[in-house]
Amino acid sequence: MIRRIIKINEELCDGCGICAEACHEGAIAIINGKAQLIRDDYCDGLGDCLPACPTGAISFEEREAAAYDEEAVKANRKKAPENPLPCGCPGSASRAIDRGADLHASVPASEQPSCLSQWPVQIKLAPVNAPYFDNADLLIAADCTAYAYGAFHEKFIKGRITLIGCPKLDNTDYSEKLTAIIAQNNIRSVKVIRMEVPCCGGIEHAVKTALINSGKMIPWQVITVSTDGRILSD
């Protein structure tokens, strides 16, 4: 059958393995230092691996391929070790970050006001037609980013309507809700803030899908934050 399936450009692939971690179906493996699609019938064609790839080595193609086999995927996942990496998900590896004892000593808390302009902030709880969405610059952020990046309020929340979520913990696809918000309101721009970990690709993918499904041409930007609080892409 002809269907949509991922394609991996080996020249662009640096073998980091993030796509293999992002693929819930186990369709990708690192072989001889490069990512490879190991079986067509393991790939569902949804592309969770696309936003996870830091080098842009993964794309979609339409070609003859075996149909997606959910039962084969389930059987394969049962055979896989529960934590294929020594620390499990690389984003959940335990670590301490030493910033120095007096980092904020000279800045009183009273001088760091909140820039949040609306409530609720959870994607799942936000009303689709809330009046604050009218003519809004929208910030859609993975919830860990606000804890990882110290100046989050001043740099990202200020002047924007904020929505947060975690696709891994919520175990949901936000694209339907975000599509409704973008389609039914006058949204001026969208800024996405995600963590560097593979599972955060889900929130980027949801926003991209929502923009496409809404049929609107809206400026959007993705910013990636490292687990130790640095901006990796801007």
PDB file of C-alpha atoms in Angstrom, residues 2-164:
ATOM      1  CA  ILE A   2       1.039   3.628  -0.542  1.00  0.00           C
ATOM      2  CA  ARG A   3       1.158   5.563   2.712  1.00  0.00           C
ATOM      3  CA  ARG A   4       3.018   8.282   4.613  1.00  0.00           C
ATOM      4  CA  ILE A   5       6.101   7.057   6.408  1.00  0.00           C
ATOM      5  CA  ILE A   6       9.269   8.596   7.796  1.00  0.00           C
ATOM      6  CA  LYS A   7      12.461   8.971   5.793  1.00  0.00           C
ATOM      7  CA  ILE A   8      15.895   9.346   7.415  1.00  0.00           C
ATOM      8  CA  ASN A   9      18.697  11.245   5.694  1.00  0.00           C
ATOM      9  CA  GLU A  10      21.846   9.428   6.818  1.00  0.00           C
ATOM     10  CA  GLU A  11      24.078  12.311   5.715  1.00  0.00           C
ATOM     11  CA  LEU A  12      22.345  14.668   8.146  1.00  0.00           C
ATOM     12  CA  CYS A  13      21.983  12.103  10.946  1.00  0.00           C
ATOM     13  CA  ASP A  14      24.612  12.421  13.697  1.00  0.00           C
ATOM     14  CA  GLY A  15      23.509   9.277  15.544  1.00  0.00           C
ATOM     15  CA  CYS A  16      22.422  11.099  18.709  1.00  0.00           C
ATOM     16  CA  GLY A  17      19.564   8.616  19.272  1.00  0.00           C
ATOM     17  CA  ILE A  18      16.980  11.199  20.324  1.00  0.00           C
ATOM     18  CA  CYS A  19      14.600  10.098  17.544  1.00  0.00           C
ATOM     19  CA  ALA A  20      14.771   6.481  18.737  1.00  0.00           C
ATOM     20  CA  GLU A  21      13.791   7.630  22.217  1.00  0.00           C
ATOM     21  CA  ALA A  22      10.949   9.770  20.841  1.00  0.00           C
ATOM     22  CA  CYS A  23       9.500   6.925  18.755  1.00  0.00           C
ATOM     23  CA  HIS A  24       6.958   5.193  20.985  1.00  0.00           C
ATOM     24  CA  GLU A  25       6.578   2.338  18.495  1.00  0.00           C
ATOM     25  CA  GLY A  26      10.236   1.297  18.464  1.00  0.00           C
ATOM     26  CA  ALA A  27      10.463   1.780  14.693  1.00  0.00           C
ATOM     27  CA  ILE A  28      13.868   3.505  14.838  1.00  0.00           C
ATOM     28  CA  ALA A  29      17.195   2.089  15.994  1.00  0.00           C
ATOM     29  CA  ILE A  30      20.774   3.380  15.929  1.00  0.00           C
ATOM     30  CA  ILE A  31      22.771   1.030  13.703  1.00  0.00           C
ATOM     31  CA  ASN A  32      26.428   1.657  12.890  1.00  0.00           C
ATOM     32  CA  GLY A  33      26.125   5.157  14.306  1.00  0.00           C
ATOM     33  CA  LYS A  34      23.096   6.183  12.239  1.00  0.00           C
ATOM     34  CA  ALA A  35      19.336   6.188  12.822  1.00  0.00           C
ATOM     35  CA  GLN A  36      17.480   3.635  10.714  1.00  0.00           C
ATOM     36  CA  LEU A  37      13.827   2.721  10.234  1.00  0.00           C
ATOM     37  CA  ILE A  38      14.004  -0.962  11.156  1.00  0.00           C
ATOM     38  CA  ARG A  39      10.509  -2.025  10.021  1.00  0.00           C
ATOM     39  CA  ASP A  40       7.899  -0.212   7.967  1.00  0.00           C
ATOM     40  CA  ASP A  41       5.024  -1.806   9.873  1.00  0.00           C
ATOM     41  CA  TYR A  42       6.300  -0.321  13.158  1.00  0.00           C
ATOM     42  CA  CYS A  43       6.021   3.262  11.833  1.00  0.00           C
ATOM     43  CA  ASP A  44       2.578   4.832  12.366  1.00  0.00           C
ATOM     44  CA  GLY A  45       3.433   7.843  10.192  1.00  0.00           C
ATOM     45  CA  LEU A  46       2.523  10.383  12.899  1.00  0.00           C
ATOM     46  CA  GLY A  47       6.081  11.661  13.178  1.00  0.00           C
ATOM     47  CA  ASP A  48       6.771  12.071  16.907  1.00  0.00           C
ATOM     48  CA  CYS A  49      10.422  11.682  15.898  1.00  0.00           C
ATOM     49  CA  LEU A  50      10.410  14.679  13.518  1.00  0.00           C
ATOM     50  CA  PRO A  51      10.494  17.559  16.036  1.00  0.00           C
ATOM     51  CA  ALA A  52      12.901  15.571  18.229  1.00  0.00           C
ATOM     52  CA  CYS A  53      15.619  15.453  15.555  1.00  0.00           C
ATOM     53  CA  PRO A  54      18.141  18.262  16.161  1.00  0.00           C
ATOM     54  CA  THR A  55      19.722  18.019  12.687  1.00  0.00           C
ATOM     55  CA  GLY A  56      16.556  17.874  10.560  1.00  0.00           C
ATOM     56  CA  ALA A  57      17.465  14.421   9.249  1.00  0.00           C
ATOM     57  CA  ILE A  58      13.890  13.081   9.394  1.00  0.00           C
ATOM     58  CA  SER A  59      11.081  13.889   6.988  1.00  0.00           C
ATOM     59  CA  PHE A  60       7.931  12.287   5.575  1.00  0.00           C
ATOM     60  CA  GLU A  61       7.602  10.514   2.249  1.00  0.00           C
ATOM     61  CA  GLU A  62       4.756   8.780   0.439  1.00  0.00           C
ATOM     62  CA  ARG A  63       5.821   5.327  -0.743  1.00  0.00           C
ATOM     63  CA  GLU A  64       4.919   1.660  -0.922  1.00  0.00           C
ATOM     64  CA  ALA A  65       5.100   0.357   2.636  1.00  0.00           C
ATOM     65  CA  ALA A  66       3.585  -2.330   4.829  1.00  0.00           C
ATOM     66  CA  ALA A  67       0.550  -1.205   6.804  1.00  0.00           C
ATOM     67  CA  TYR A  68       1.105  -0.089  10.385  1.00  0.00           C
ATOM     68  CA  ASP A  69       0.753  -3.176  12.615  1.00  0.00           C
ATOM     69  CA  GLU A  70      -0.241  -2.145  16.127  1.00  0.00           C
ATOM     70  CA  GLU A  71      -0.184  -5.713  17.435  1.00  0.00           C
ATOM     71  CA  ALA A  72       3.359  -6.261  16.125  1.00  0.00           C
ATOM     72  CA  VAL A  73       4.433  -3.026  17.798  1.00  0.00           C
ATOM     73  CA  LYS A  74       2.925  -4.093  21.133  1.00  0.00           C
ATOM     74  CA  ALA A  75       4.648  -7.474  20.920  1.00  0.00           C
ATOM     75  CA  ASN A  76       7.974  -5.823  20.128  1.00  0.00           C
ATOM     76  CA  ARG A  77       7.676  -3.335  22.984  1.00  0.00           C
ATOM     77  CA  LYS A  78       7.024  -6.157  25.438  1.00  0.00           C
ATOM     78  CA  LYS A  79      10.338  -7.741  24.417  1.00  0.00           C
ATOM     79  CA  ALA A  80      12.267  -4.480  24.807  1.00  0.00           C
ATOM     80  CA  PRO A  81      14.001  -3.730  28.128  1.00  0.00           C
ATOM     81  CA  GLU A  82      12.019  -1.376  30.313  1.00  0.00           C
ATOM     82  CA  ASN A  83      14.868   1.170  30.392  1.00  0.00           C
ATOM     83  CA  PRO A  84      17.064   0.689  27.306  1.00  0.00           C
ATOM     84  CA  LEU A  85      19.423   3.464  28.464  1.00  0.00           C
ATOM     85  CA  PRO A  86      21.285   3.206  31.791  1.00  0.00           C
ATOM     86  CA  CYS A  87      19.275   6.124  33.151  1.00  0.00           C
ATOM     87  CA  GLY A  88      16.020   5.498  31.242  1.00  0.00           C
ATOM     88  CA  CYS A  89      14.802   8.611  29.423  1.00  0.00           C
ATOM     89  CA  PRO A  90      17.779  10.977  29.071  1.00  0.00           C
ATOM     90  CA  GLY A  91      15.561  13.831  30.199  1.00  0.00           C
ATOM     91  CA  SER A  92      14.752  12.140  33.513  1.00  0.00           C
ATOM     92  CA  ALA A  93      18.354  11.396  34.490  1.00  0.00           C
ATOM     93  CA  SER A  94      18.980  12.591  38.043  1.00  0.00           C
ATOM     94  CA  ARG A  95      21.479  15.436  38.333  1.00  0.00           C
ATOM     95  CA  ALA A  96      22.365  18.394  40.553  1.00  0.00           C
ATOM     96  CA  ILE A  97      22.922  21.889  39.150  1.00  0.00           C
ATOM     97  CA  ASP A  98      25.312  24.039  41.192  1.00  0.00           C
ATOM     98  CA  ARG A  99      24.569  27.732  40.624  1.00  0.00           C
ATOM     99  CA  GLY A 100      26.302  29.134  43.699  1.00  0.00           C
ATOM    100  CA  ALA A 101      24.761  29.987  47.057  1.00  0.00           C
ATOM    101  CA  ASP A 102      24.447  33.759  46.478  1.00  0.00           C
ATOM    102  CA  LEU A 103      23.017  33.677  42.939  1.00  0.00           C
ATOM    103  CA  HIS A 104      19.826  35.581  43.889  1.00  0.00           C
ATOM    104  CA  ALA A 105      20.970  37.041  47.185  1.00  0.00           C
ATOM    105  CA  SER A 106      21.152  40.611  45.828  1.00  0.00           C
ATOM    106  CA  VAL A 107      17.718  40.562  44.188  1.00  0.00           C
ATOM    107  CA  PRO A 108      14.793  40.768  46.655  1.00  0.00           C
ATOM    108  CA  ALA A 109      11.776  38.640  45.773  1.00  0.00           C
ATOM    109  CA  SER A 110       9.608  41.783  45.937  1.00  0.00           C
ATOM    110  CA  GLU A 111      11.389  43.083  42.826  1.00  0.00           C
ATOM    111  CA  GLN A 112      10.480  40.041  40.753  1.00  0.00           C
ATOM    112  CA  PRO A 113       6.727  40.409  40.137  1.00  0.00           C
ATOM    113  CA  SER A 114       4.733  37.864  38.177  1.00  0.00           C
ATOM    114  CA  CYS A 115       4.060  38.707  34.536  1.00  0.00           C
ATOM    115  CA  LEU A 116       1.173  36.230  34.202  1.00  0.00           C
ATOM    116  CA  SER A 117      -1.864  37.979  32.732  1.00  0.00           C
ATOM    117  CA  GLN A 118      -4.552  35.286  32.760  1.00  0.00           C
ATOM    118  CA  TRP A 119      -5.819  32.104  34.383  1.00  0.00           C
ATOM    119  CA  PRO A 120      -6.042  29.112  33.965  1.00  0.00           C
ATOM    120  CA  VAL A 121      -2.746  28.298  32.269  1.00  0.00           C
ATOM    121  CA  GLN A 122      -3.114  24.559  31.685  1.00  0.00           C
ATOM    122  CA  ILE A 123      -3.907  23.792  28.048  1.00  0.00           C
ATOM    123  CA  LYS A 124      -6.560  21.271  29.090  1.00  0.00           C
ATOM    124  CA  LEU A 125      -8.345  23.800  31.340  1.00  0.00           C
ATOM    125  CA  ALA A 126      -8.249  26.954  29.226  1.00  0.00           C
ATOM    126  CA  PRO A 127     -11.653  27.915  27.746  1.00  0.00           C
ATOM    127  CA  VAL A 128     -11.467  27.939  23.946  1.00  0.00           C
ATOM    128  CA  ASN A 129     -13.320  31.260  23.628  1.00  0.00           C
ATOM    129  CA  ALA A 130     -11.859  33.100  26.618  1.00  0.00           C
ATOM    130  CA  PRO A 131     -11.847  36.873  25.899  1.00  0.00           C
ATOM    131  CA  TYR A 132      -8.118  37.157  26.596  1.00  0.00           C
ATOM    132  CA  PHE A 133      -7.383  35.164  23.413  1.00  0.00           C
ATOM    133  CA  ASP A 134      -8.636  38.039  21.265  1.00  0.00           C
ATOM    134  CA  ASN A 135      -5.702  39.694  19.481  1.00  0.00           C
ATOM    135  CA  ALA A 136      -3.268  37.709  21.670  1.00  0.00           C
ATOM    136  CA  ASP A 137       0.367  36.798  21.299  1.00  0.00           C
ATOM    137  CA  LEU A 138       0.278  33.208  22.494  1.00  0.00           C
ATOM    138  CA  LEU A 139       2.962  31.453  24.546  1.00  0.00           C
ATOM    139  CA  ILE A 140       2.690  27.657  24.583  1.00  0.00           C
ATOM    140  CA  ALA A 141       5.240  26.168  26.940  1.00  0.00           C
ATOM    141  CA  ALA A 142       6.265  22.824  28.326  1.00  0.00           C
ATOM    142  CA  ASP A 143       5.716  23.275  32.051  1.00  0.00           C
ATOM    143  CA  CYS A 144       9.316  22.371  33.006  1.00  0.00           C
ATOM    144  CA  THR A 145      10.665  25.358  31.064  1.00  0.00           C
ATOM    145  CA  ALA A 146       9.437  27.857  33.640  1.00  0.00           C
ATOM    146  CA  TYR A 147      11.451  26.069  36.332  1.00  0.00           C
ATOM    147  CA  ALA A 148      14.560  25.531  34.222  1.00  0.00           C
ATOM    148  CA  TYR A 149      14.902  29.079  32.841  1.00  0.00           C
ATOM    149  CA  GLY A 150      15.307  31.700  35.552  1.00  0.00           C
ATOM    150  CA  ALA A 151      14.056  34.763  33.664  1.00  0.00           C
ATOM    151  CA  PHE A 152      11.017  32.975  32.248  1.00  0.00           C
ATOM    152  CA  HIS A 153       8.424  35.547  33.344  1.00  0.00           C
ATOM    153  CA  GLU A 154      10.273  38.608  32.102  1.00  0.00           C
ATOM    154  CA  LYS A 155      11.547  37.091  28.856  1.00  0.00           C
ATOM    155  CA  PHE A 156       8.640  34.904  27.771  1.00  0.00           C
ATOM    156  CA  ILE A 157       5.405  35.433  29.742  1.00  0.00           C
ATOM    157  CA  LYS A 158       5.396  39.249  29.721  1.00  0.00           C
ATOM    158  CA  GLY A 159       2.928  40.584  27.155  1.00  0.00           C
ATOM    159  CA  ARG A 160       1.654  37.135  26.171  1.00  0.00           C
ATOM    160  CA  ILE A 161      -1.188  34.788  26.975  1.00  0.00           C
ATOM    161  CA  THR A 162       0.366  31.675  28.509  1.00  0.00           C
ATOM    162  CA  LEU A 163      -0.634  28.040  28.079  1.00  0.00           C
ATOM    163  CA  ILE A 164       1.384  25.182  29.568  1.00  0.00           C
TER     164      ILE A 164
END
